[in-house]
Coordinates of C-alpha atoms and ligand atoms in Angstrom, one line a residue:
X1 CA 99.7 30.5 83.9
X2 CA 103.3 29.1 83.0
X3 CA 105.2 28.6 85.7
X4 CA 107.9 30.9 86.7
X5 CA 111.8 30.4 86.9
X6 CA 114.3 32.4 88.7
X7 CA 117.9 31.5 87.6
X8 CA 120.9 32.8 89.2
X9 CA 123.9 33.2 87.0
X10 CA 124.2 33.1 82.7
X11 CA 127.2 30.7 82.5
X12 CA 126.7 27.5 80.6
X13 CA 125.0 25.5 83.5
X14 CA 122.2 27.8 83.8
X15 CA 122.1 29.2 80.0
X16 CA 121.0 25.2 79.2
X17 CA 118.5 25.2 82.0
X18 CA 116.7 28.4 80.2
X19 CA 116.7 27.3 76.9
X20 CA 115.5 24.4 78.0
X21 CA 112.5 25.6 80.0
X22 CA 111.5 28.7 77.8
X23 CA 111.4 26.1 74.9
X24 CA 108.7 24.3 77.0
X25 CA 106.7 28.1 78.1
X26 CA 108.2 28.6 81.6
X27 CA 108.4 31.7 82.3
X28 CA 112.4 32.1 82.5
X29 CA 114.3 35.1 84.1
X30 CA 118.0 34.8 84.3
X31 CA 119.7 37.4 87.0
X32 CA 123.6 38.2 86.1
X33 CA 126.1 39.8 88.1
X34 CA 128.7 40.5 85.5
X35 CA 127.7 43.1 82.7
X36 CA 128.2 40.1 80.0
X37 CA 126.9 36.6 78.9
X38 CA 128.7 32.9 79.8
X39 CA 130.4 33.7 83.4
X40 CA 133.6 31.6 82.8
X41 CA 132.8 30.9 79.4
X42 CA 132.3 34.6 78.6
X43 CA 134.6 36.8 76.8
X44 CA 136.9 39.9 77.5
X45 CA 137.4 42.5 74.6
X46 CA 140.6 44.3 74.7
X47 CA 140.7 47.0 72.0
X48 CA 140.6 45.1 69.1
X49 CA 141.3 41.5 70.4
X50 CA 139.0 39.5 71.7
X51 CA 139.8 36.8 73.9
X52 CA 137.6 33.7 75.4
X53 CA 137.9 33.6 79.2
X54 CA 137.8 30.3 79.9
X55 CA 137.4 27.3 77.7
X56 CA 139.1 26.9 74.9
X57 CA 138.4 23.3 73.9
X58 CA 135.0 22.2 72.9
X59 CA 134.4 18.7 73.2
X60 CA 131.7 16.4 72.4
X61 CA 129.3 19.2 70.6
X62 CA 126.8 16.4 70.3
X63 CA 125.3 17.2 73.5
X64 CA 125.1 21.0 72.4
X65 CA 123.5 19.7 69.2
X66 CA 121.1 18.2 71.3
X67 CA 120.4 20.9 73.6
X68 CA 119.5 22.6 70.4
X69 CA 117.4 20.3 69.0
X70 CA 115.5 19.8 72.4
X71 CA 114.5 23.6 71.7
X72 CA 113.8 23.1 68.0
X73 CA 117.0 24.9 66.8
X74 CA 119.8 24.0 64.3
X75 CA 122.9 25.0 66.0
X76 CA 124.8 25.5 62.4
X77 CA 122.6 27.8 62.2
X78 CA 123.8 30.0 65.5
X79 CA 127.7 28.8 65.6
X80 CA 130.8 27.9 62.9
X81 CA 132.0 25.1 64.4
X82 CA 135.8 24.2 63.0
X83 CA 137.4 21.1 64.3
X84 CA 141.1 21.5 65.2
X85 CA 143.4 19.2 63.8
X86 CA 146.3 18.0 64.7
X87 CA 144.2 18.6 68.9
X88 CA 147.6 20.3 69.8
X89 CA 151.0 20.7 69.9
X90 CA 152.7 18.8 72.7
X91 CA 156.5 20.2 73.7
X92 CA 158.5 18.2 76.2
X93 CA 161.8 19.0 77.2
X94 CA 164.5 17.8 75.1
X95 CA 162.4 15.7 72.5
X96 CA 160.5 16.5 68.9
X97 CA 156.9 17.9 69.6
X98 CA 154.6 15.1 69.2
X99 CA 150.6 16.4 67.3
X100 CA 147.8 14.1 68.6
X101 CA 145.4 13.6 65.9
X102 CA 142.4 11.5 65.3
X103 CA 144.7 10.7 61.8
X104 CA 145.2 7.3 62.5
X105 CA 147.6 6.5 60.0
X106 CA 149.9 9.9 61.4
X107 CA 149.4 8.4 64.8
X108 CA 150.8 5.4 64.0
X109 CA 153.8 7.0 62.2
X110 CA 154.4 9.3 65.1
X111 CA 154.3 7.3 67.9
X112 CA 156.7 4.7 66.0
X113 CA 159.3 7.5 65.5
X114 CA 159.1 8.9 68.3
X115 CA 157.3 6.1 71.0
X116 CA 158.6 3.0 69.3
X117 CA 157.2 -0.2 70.1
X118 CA 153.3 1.9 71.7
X119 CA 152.3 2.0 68.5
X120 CA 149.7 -1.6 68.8
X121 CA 149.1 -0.3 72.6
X122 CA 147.0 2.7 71.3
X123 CA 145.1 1.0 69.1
X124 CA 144.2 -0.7 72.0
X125 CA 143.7 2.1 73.8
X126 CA 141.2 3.1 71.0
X127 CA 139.4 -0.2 71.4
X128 CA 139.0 -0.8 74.7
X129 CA 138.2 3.1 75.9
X130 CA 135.7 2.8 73.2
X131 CA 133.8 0.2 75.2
X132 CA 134.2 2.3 78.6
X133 CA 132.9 5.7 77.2
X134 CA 129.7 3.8 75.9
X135 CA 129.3 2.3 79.1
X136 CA 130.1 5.4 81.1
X137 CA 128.1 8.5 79.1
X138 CA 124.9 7.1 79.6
X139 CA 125.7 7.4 83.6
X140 CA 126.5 11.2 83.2
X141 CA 122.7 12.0 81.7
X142 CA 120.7 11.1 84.7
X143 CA 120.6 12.9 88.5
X144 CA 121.9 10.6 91.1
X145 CA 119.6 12.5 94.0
X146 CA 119.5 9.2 96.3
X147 CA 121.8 7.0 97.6
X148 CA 119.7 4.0 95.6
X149 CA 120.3 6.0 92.2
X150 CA 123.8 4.4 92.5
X151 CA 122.5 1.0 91.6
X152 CA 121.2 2.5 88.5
X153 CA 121.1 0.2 85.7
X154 CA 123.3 2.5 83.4
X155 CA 126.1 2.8 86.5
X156 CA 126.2 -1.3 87.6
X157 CA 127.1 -2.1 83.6
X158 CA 129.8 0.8 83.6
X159 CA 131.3 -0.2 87.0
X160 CA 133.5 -3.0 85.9
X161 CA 135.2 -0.3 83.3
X162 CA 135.4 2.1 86.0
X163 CA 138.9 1.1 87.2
X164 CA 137.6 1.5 90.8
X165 CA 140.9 2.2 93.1
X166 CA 143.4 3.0 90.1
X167 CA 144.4 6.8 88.6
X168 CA 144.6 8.0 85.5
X169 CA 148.1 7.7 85.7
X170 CA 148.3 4.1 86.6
X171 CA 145.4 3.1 84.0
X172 CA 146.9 4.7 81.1
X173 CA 150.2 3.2 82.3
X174 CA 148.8 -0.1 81.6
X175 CA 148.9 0.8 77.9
X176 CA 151.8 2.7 77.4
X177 CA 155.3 2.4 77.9
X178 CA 157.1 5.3 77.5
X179 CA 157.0 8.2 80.0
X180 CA 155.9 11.4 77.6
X181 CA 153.4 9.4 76.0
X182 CA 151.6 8.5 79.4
X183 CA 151.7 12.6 79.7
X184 CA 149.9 12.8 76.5
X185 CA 147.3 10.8 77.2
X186 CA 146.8 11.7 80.8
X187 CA 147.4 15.2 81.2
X188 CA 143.9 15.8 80.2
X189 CA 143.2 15.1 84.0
X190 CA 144.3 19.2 84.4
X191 CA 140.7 20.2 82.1
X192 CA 139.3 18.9 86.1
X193 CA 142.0 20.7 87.4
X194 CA 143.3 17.4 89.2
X195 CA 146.6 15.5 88.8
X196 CA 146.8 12.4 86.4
X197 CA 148.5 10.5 89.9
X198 CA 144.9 11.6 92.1
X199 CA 142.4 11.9 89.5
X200 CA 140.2 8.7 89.0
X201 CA 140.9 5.8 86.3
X202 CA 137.3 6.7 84.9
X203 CA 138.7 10.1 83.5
X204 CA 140.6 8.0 81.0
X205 CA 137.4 8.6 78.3
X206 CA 138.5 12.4 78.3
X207 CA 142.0 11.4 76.3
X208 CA 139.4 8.8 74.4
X209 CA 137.2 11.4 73.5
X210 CA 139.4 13.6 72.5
X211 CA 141.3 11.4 70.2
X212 CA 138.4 9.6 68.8
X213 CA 136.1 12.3 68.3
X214 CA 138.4 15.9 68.1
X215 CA 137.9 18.9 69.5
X216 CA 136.2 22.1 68.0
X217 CA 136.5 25.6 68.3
X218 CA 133.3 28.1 67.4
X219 CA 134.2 30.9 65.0
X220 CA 134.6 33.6 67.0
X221 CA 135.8 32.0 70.4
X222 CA 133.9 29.2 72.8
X223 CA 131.6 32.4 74.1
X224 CA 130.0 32.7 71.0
X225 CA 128.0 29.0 72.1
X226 CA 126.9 31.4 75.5
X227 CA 126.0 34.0 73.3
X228 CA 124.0 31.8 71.2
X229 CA 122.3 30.1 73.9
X230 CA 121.2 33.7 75.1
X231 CA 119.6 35.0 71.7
X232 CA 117.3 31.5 71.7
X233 CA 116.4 32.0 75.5
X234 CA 115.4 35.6 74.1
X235 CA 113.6 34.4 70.8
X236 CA 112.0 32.1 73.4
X237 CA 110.2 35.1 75.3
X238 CA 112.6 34.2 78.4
X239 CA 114.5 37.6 80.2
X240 CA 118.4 37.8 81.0
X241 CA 119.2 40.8 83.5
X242 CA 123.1 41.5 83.3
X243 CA 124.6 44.0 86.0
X244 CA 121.9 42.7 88.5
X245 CA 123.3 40.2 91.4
X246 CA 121.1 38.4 93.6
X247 CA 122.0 39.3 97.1
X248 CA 120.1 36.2 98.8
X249 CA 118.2 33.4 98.3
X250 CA 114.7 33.6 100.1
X251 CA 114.3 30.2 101.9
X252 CA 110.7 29.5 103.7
X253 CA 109.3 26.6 105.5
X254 CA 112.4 24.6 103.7
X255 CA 111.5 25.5 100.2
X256 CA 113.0 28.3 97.8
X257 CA 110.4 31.0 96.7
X258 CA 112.6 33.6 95.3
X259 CA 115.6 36.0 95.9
X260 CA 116.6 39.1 97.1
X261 CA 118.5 41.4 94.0
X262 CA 121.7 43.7 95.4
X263 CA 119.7 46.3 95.2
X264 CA 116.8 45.4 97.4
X265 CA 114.6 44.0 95.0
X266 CA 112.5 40.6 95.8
X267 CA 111.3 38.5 93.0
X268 CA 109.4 35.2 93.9
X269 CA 109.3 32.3 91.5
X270 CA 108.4 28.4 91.6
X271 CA 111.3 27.2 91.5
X272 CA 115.2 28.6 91.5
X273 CA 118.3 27.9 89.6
X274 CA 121.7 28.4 90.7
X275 CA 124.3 28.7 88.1
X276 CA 126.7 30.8 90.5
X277 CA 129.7 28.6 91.8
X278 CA 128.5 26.5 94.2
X279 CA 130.4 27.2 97.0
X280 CA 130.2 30.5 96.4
X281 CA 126.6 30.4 96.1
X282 CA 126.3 28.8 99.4
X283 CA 128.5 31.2 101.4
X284 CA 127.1 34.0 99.7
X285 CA 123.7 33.7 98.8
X286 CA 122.3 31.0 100.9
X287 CA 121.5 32.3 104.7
X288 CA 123.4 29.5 107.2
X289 CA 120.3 29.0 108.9
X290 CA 119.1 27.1 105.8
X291 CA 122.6 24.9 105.3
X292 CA 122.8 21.6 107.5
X293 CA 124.9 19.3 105.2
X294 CA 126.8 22.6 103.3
X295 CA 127.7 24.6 106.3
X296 CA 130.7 26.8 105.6
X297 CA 133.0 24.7 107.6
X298 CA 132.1 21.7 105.4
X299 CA 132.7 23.7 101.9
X300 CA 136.1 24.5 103.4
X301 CA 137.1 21.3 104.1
X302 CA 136.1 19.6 100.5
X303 CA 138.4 19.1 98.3
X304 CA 138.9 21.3 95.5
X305 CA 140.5 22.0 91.6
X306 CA 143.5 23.8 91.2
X307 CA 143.3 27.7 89.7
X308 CA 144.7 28.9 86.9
X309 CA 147.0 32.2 86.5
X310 CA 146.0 34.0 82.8
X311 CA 147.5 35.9 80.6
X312 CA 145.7 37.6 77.8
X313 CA 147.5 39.4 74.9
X314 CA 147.0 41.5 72.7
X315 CA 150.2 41.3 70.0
X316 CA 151.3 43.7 67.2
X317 CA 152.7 40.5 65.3
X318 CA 150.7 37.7 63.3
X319 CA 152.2 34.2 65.2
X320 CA 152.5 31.3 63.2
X321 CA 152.4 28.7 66.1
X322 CA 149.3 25.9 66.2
X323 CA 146.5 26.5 67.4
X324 CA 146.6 24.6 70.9
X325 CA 150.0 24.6 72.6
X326 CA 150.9 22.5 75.8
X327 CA 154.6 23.1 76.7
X328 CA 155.3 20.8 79.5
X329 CA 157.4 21.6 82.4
X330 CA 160.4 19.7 82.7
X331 CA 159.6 17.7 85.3
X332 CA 156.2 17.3 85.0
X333 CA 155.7 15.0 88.2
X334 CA 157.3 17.4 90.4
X335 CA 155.1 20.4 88.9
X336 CA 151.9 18.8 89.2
X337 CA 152.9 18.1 92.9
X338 CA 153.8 21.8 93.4
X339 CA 150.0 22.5 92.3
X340 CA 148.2 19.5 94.0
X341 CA 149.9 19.0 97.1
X342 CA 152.8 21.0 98.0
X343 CA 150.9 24.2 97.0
X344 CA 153.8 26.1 95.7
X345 CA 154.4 28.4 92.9
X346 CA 156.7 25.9 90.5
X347 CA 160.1 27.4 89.2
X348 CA 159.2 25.4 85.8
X349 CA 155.9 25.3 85.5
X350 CA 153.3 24.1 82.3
X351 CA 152.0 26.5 80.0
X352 CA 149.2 26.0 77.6
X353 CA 149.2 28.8 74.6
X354 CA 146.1 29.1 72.6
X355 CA 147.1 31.0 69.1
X356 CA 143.0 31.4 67.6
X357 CA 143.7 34.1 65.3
X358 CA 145.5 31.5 63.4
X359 CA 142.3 30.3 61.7
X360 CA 140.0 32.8 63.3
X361 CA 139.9 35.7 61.7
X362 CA 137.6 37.6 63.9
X363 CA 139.7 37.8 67.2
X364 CA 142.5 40.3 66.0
X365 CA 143.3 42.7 63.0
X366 CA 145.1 40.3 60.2
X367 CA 148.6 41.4 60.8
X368 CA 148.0 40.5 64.9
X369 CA 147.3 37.8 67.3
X370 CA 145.3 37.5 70.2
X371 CA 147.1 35.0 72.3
X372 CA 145.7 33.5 75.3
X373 CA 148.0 31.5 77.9
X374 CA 147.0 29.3 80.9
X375 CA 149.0 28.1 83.9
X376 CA 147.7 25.7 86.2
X377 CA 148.5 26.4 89.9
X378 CA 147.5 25.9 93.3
X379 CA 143.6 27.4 94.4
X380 CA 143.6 29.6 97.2
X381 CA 143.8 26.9 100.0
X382 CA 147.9 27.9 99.1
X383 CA 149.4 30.8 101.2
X384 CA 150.5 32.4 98.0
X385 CA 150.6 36.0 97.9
X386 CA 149.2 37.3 94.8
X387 CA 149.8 40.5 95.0
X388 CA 153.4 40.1 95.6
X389 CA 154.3 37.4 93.1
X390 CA 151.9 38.3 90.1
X391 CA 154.6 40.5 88.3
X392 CA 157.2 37.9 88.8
X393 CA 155.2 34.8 88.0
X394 CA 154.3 37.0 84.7
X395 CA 158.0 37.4 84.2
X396 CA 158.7 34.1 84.7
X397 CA 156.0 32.8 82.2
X398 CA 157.5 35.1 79.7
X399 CA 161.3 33.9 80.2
X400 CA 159.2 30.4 80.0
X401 CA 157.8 31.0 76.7
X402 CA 161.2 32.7 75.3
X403 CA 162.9 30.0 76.3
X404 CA 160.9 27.0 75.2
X405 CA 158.9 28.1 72.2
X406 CA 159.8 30.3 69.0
X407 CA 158.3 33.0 70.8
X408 CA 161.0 35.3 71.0
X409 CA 161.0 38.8 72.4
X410 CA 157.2 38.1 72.9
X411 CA 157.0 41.2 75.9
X412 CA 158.3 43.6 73.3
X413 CA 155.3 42.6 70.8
X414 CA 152.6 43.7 73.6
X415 CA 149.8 45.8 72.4
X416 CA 147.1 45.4 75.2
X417 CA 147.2 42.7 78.3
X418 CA 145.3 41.5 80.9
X419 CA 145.9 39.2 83.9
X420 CA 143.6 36.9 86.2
X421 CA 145.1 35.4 88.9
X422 CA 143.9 32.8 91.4
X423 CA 142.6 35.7 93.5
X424 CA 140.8 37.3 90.4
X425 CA 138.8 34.5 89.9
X426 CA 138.0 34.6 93.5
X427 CA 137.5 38.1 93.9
X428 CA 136.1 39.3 91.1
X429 CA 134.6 35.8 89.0
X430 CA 133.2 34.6 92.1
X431 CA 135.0 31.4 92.1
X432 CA 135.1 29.5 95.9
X433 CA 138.8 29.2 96.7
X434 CA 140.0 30.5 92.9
X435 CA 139.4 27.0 91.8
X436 CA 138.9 27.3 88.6
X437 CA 137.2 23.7 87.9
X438 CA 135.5 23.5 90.9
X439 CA 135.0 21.0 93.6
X440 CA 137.4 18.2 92.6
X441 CA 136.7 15.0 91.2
X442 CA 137.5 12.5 93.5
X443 CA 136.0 9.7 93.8
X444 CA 133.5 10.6 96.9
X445 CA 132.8 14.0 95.3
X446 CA 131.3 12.2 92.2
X447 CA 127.5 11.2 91.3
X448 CA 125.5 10.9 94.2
X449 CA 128.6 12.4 96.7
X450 CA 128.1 15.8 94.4
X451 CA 126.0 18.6 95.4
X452 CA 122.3 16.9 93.8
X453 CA 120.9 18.9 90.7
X454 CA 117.7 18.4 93.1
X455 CA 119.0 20.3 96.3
X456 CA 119.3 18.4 99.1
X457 CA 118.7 21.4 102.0
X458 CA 115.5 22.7 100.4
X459 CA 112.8 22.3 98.0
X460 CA 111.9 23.9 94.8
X461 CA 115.7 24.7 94.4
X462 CA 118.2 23.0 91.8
X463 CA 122.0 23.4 90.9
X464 CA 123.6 23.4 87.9
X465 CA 127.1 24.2 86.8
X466 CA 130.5 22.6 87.4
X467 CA 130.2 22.2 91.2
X468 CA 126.9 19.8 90.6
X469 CA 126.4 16.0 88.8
X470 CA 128.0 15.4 86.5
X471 CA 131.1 17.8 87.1
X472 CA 132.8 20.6 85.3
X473 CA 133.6 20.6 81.8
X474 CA 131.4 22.3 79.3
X475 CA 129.8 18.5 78.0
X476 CA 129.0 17.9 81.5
X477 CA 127.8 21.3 82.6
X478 CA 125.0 21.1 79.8
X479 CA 124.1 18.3 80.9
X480 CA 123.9 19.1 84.0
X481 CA 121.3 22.0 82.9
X482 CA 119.4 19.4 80.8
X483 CA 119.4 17.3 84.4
X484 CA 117.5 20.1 86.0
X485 CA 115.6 21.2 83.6
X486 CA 114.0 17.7 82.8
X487 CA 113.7 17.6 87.0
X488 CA 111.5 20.8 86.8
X489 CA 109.4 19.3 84.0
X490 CA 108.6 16.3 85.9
X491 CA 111.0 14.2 83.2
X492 CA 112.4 12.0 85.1
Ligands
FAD501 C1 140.4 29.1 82.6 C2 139.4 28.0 82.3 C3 139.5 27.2 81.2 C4 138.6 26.2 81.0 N1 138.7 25.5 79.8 C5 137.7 24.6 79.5 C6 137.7 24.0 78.2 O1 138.6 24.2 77.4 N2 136.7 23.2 77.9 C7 135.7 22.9 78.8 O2 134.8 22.2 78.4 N3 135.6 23.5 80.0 C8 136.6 24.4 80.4 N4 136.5 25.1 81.6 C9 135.5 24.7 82.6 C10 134.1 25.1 82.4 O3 133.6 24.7 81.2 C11 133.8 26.6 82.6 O4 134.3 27.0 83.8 C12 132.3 27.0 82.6 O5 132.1 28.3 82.2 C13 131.6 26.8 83.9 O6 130.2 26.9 83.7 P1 129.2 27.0 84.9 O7 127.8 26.8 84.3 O8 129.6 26.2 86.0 O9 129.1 28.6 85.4 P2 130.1 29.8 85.4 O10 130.7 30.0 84.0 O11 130.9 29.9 86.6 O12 128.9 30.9 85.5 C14 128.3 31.2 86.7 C15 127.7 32.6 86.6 O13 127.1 33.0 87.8 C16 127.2 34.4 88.0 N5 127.0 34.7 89.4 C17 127.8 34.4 90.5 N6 127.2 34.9 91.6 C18 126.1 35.6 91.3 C19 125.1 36.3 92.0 N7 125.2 36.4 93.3 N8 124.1 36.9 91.3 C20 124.0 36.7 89.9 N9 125.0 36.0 89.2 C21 126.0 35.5 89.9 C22 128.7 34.6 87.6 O14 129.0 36.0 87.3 C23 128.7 33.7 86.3 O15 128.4 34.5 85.2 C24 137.4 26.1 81.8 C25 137.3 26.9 83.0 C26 138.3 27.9 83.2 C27 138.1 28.8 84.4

């Protein structure tokens, strides 16, 4: 008989793990709290606009392409993959907007106009990152369960391009001289949530990745790659339960051997998934009694992502504005340290403004756009008062916009909106803290200092996700499913 799979939670993380294993006849049943596929990478209908929830940016689709193959499927034939080009539309106070591209002759033209004298320093950027992201992705596709794991082959030959004891800031610094530029190619650090000054040297292969390889966007919005990885786990034979949350993990004799539904139900299996947040899963789901290493005071003191305050609109106007939008605050510096460290709601804060229906036809009627806009700010660790400030943030976002952009009288264009705020995401997506990009990653909350995709408290249970090896991200989080999945089958 095949064995049988319990996984808890149908964001990415666990969607990989279950097309994964009911490729190979395991006998996979997903349990979902939310009535909807994808958790963060789900997506919220409004009338007629739809809207992604999360991620907006998919990078690196070669792993997805994989995670396809692995369970004999084409994934042209499931998703319309389009590659945005220019990546985005960077704004910085006072200057001409500068459009990354992976154009390298427009690269060069740009950053002489408006960089002069960089232009040699990002070829070298391209050359030498090139040799660090070969070096480093191999690390990211194995578990690091043991201390011994970190003198892996793969991880000795990448450490000398690791940049051990440097930021993001400082390496990319190294590079470049001017100040916006360094922004450009290090703000990236905020897709982990973290600051470019705190966030690791080794992050520098996201800017790499994105300049070398692009970034994609799935007809239809990121959620339509969930949605997709749903209908094989179906086709497979495998079972997703939406609306049903799993109350409790049953832990006995130091192994997982099922859980307990909300509404009473228990379900054994021989082995256990969790996809849910993992600090939330742990405070929530897993009994204390079963948590030496994860107690609750030791999730509280970890370091965490920032959150992210949302705003989703509906519009009664088609907006010709690109596709990705970062308008930066204009002191960037101080804003990032109003997130990170001072925990403050910033007077002139960052706004990213993703304008899909402007190739994607599906999200809103053809006269409207569907406009989705993302703030960074501080988790929940802040003593920020949601309810109070939400109405004036939003205000504030929308004087922001007015101001900065050609986005004028944007309020009065309004057809349907929705907000998240850091408490949302706590309260109502499950998210430890309202960090939006979980546990951080610093350097002792990497590889082997992550939760292990093999649990460490008990047997027979495995993580997946953003809070687990290798780290949040959607390239990561499959891997992270491929990880476990291969750990089930005795792969590795
Ligand atoms: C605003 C935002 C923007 C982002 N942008 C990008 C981007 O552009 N590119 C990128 O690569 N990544 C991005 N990310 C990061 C990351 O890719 C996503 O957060 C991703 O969805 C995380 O996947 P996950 O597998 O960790 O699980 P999640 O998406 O968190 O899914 C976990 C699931 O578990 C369910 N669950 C929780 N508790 C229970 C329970 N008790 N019982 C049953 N089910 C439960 C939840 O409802 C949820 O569906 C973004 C994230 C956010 C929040």
């Amino acid at each position: 008989m095949s064995k049988k799979i319990i996984i808890v939670g149908a964001g990415p993380g666990g969607l990989t793990s279950g097309m994964l294993l009911s490729h190979k006849g395991y006998d996979v049943h997903i349990f979902e709290k939310k009535n909807y596929i994808g958790g963060r990478n789900g997506r919220i209908q409004l009338g007629e606009f739809s809207f992604d929830i999360g991620p907006t940016f998919l990078m690196l689709p070669e792993i997805l392409e994989e995670v396809f193959q692995k369970s004999d499927r084409k994934l042209e034939d499931y998703l319309d993959l389009k590659e945005i080009e220019p990546l985005y539309r960077l704004r910085f106070h006072g200057k001409q907007d500068f459009y990354p591209s992976r154009d390298k002759k427009y690269m060069h033209e740009q950053i002489k106009s408006l960089f002069p004298g960089d232009e040699d320093s990002y070829e070298q950027f391209l050359k030498k990152e090139s040799i660090k992201f070969n070096a480093i992705i191999d690390c990211l596709k194995v578990p690091y369960g043991k201390i011994i794991n970190m003198a892996r082959p793969q991880l000795l030959k990448a450490m000398p391009s690791l940049n051990l004891g440097k930021s993001l800031y400082d390496r990319l610094s190294d590079y470049f001289k001017h100040e916006e530029l360094r922004i450009a190619m290090t703000f990236q650090s905020k897709y982990l949530g973290m600051s470019p000054w705190q966030c690791p040297a080794a992050f520098t292969i996201l800017s790499y990745i994105e300049h070398s390889r692009g970034i994609f966007h799935p007809i239809g919005g990121l959620n339509k790659i969930s949605e997709a990885m749903g209908k094989v786990i179906e086709e497979n034979g495998g079972k997703i339960y939406f609306s049903t949350a799993v109350k409790e993990l049953i832990v006995d004799n130091k192994t997982a051997k099922g859980i307990v539904l909300e509404n009473g139900e228990t379900i054994y299996a021989d082995h256990v998934i969790i996809n849910a947040d993992f600090a939330h899963a742990m405070t929530n789901i897993v009994k204390k009694e079963h948590r030496k290493k994860y107690t609750d005071e030791d999730l509280d003191r970890r370091d965490y992502s920032c959150s992210t305050f949302m705003l989703y609109l509906g519009l009664n106007k088609k907006f010709d504005i690109p596709h990705h939008n970062i308008i930066f605050a204009n002191d960037y510096n101080q804003n990032v340290t109003e997130i990170a460290e001072k925990k403050i709601l910033s007077k002139d804060p960052s706004i990213y403004i993703q304008n899909p229906s402007i190739i994607d036809h599906t999200l809103a009627p053809s006269d409207k756009s569907a406009l989705y806009i993302l703030v960074p700010v501080a988790n929940n660790s802040s003593n920020i008062d949601w309810d109070k400030e939400k109405d004036d943030f939003r205000n504030l976002i929308f004087d922001k916009i007015e101001e900065k952009t050609e986005l004028k009288n944007l309020r009065d264009n309004i057809e349907v909106e929705k907000i998240i705020t850091p408490k949302d995401w706590e309260s109502e997506y499950h998210v430890y803290k309202g960090a939006t990009f979980n546990l951080s990653h610093k350097l002792f909350q990497m590889l082997y200092f992550r939760p292990h995709n093999q649990f460490e408290e008990f047997k027979n249970c495995y993580l997946v996700g953003g809070g687990t090896h290798p780290g949040s991200g959607l390239p990561t989080i499959y891997e992270s499913g491929r990880i476990s999945a291969n750990l089930i089958m005795g792969l590795r």
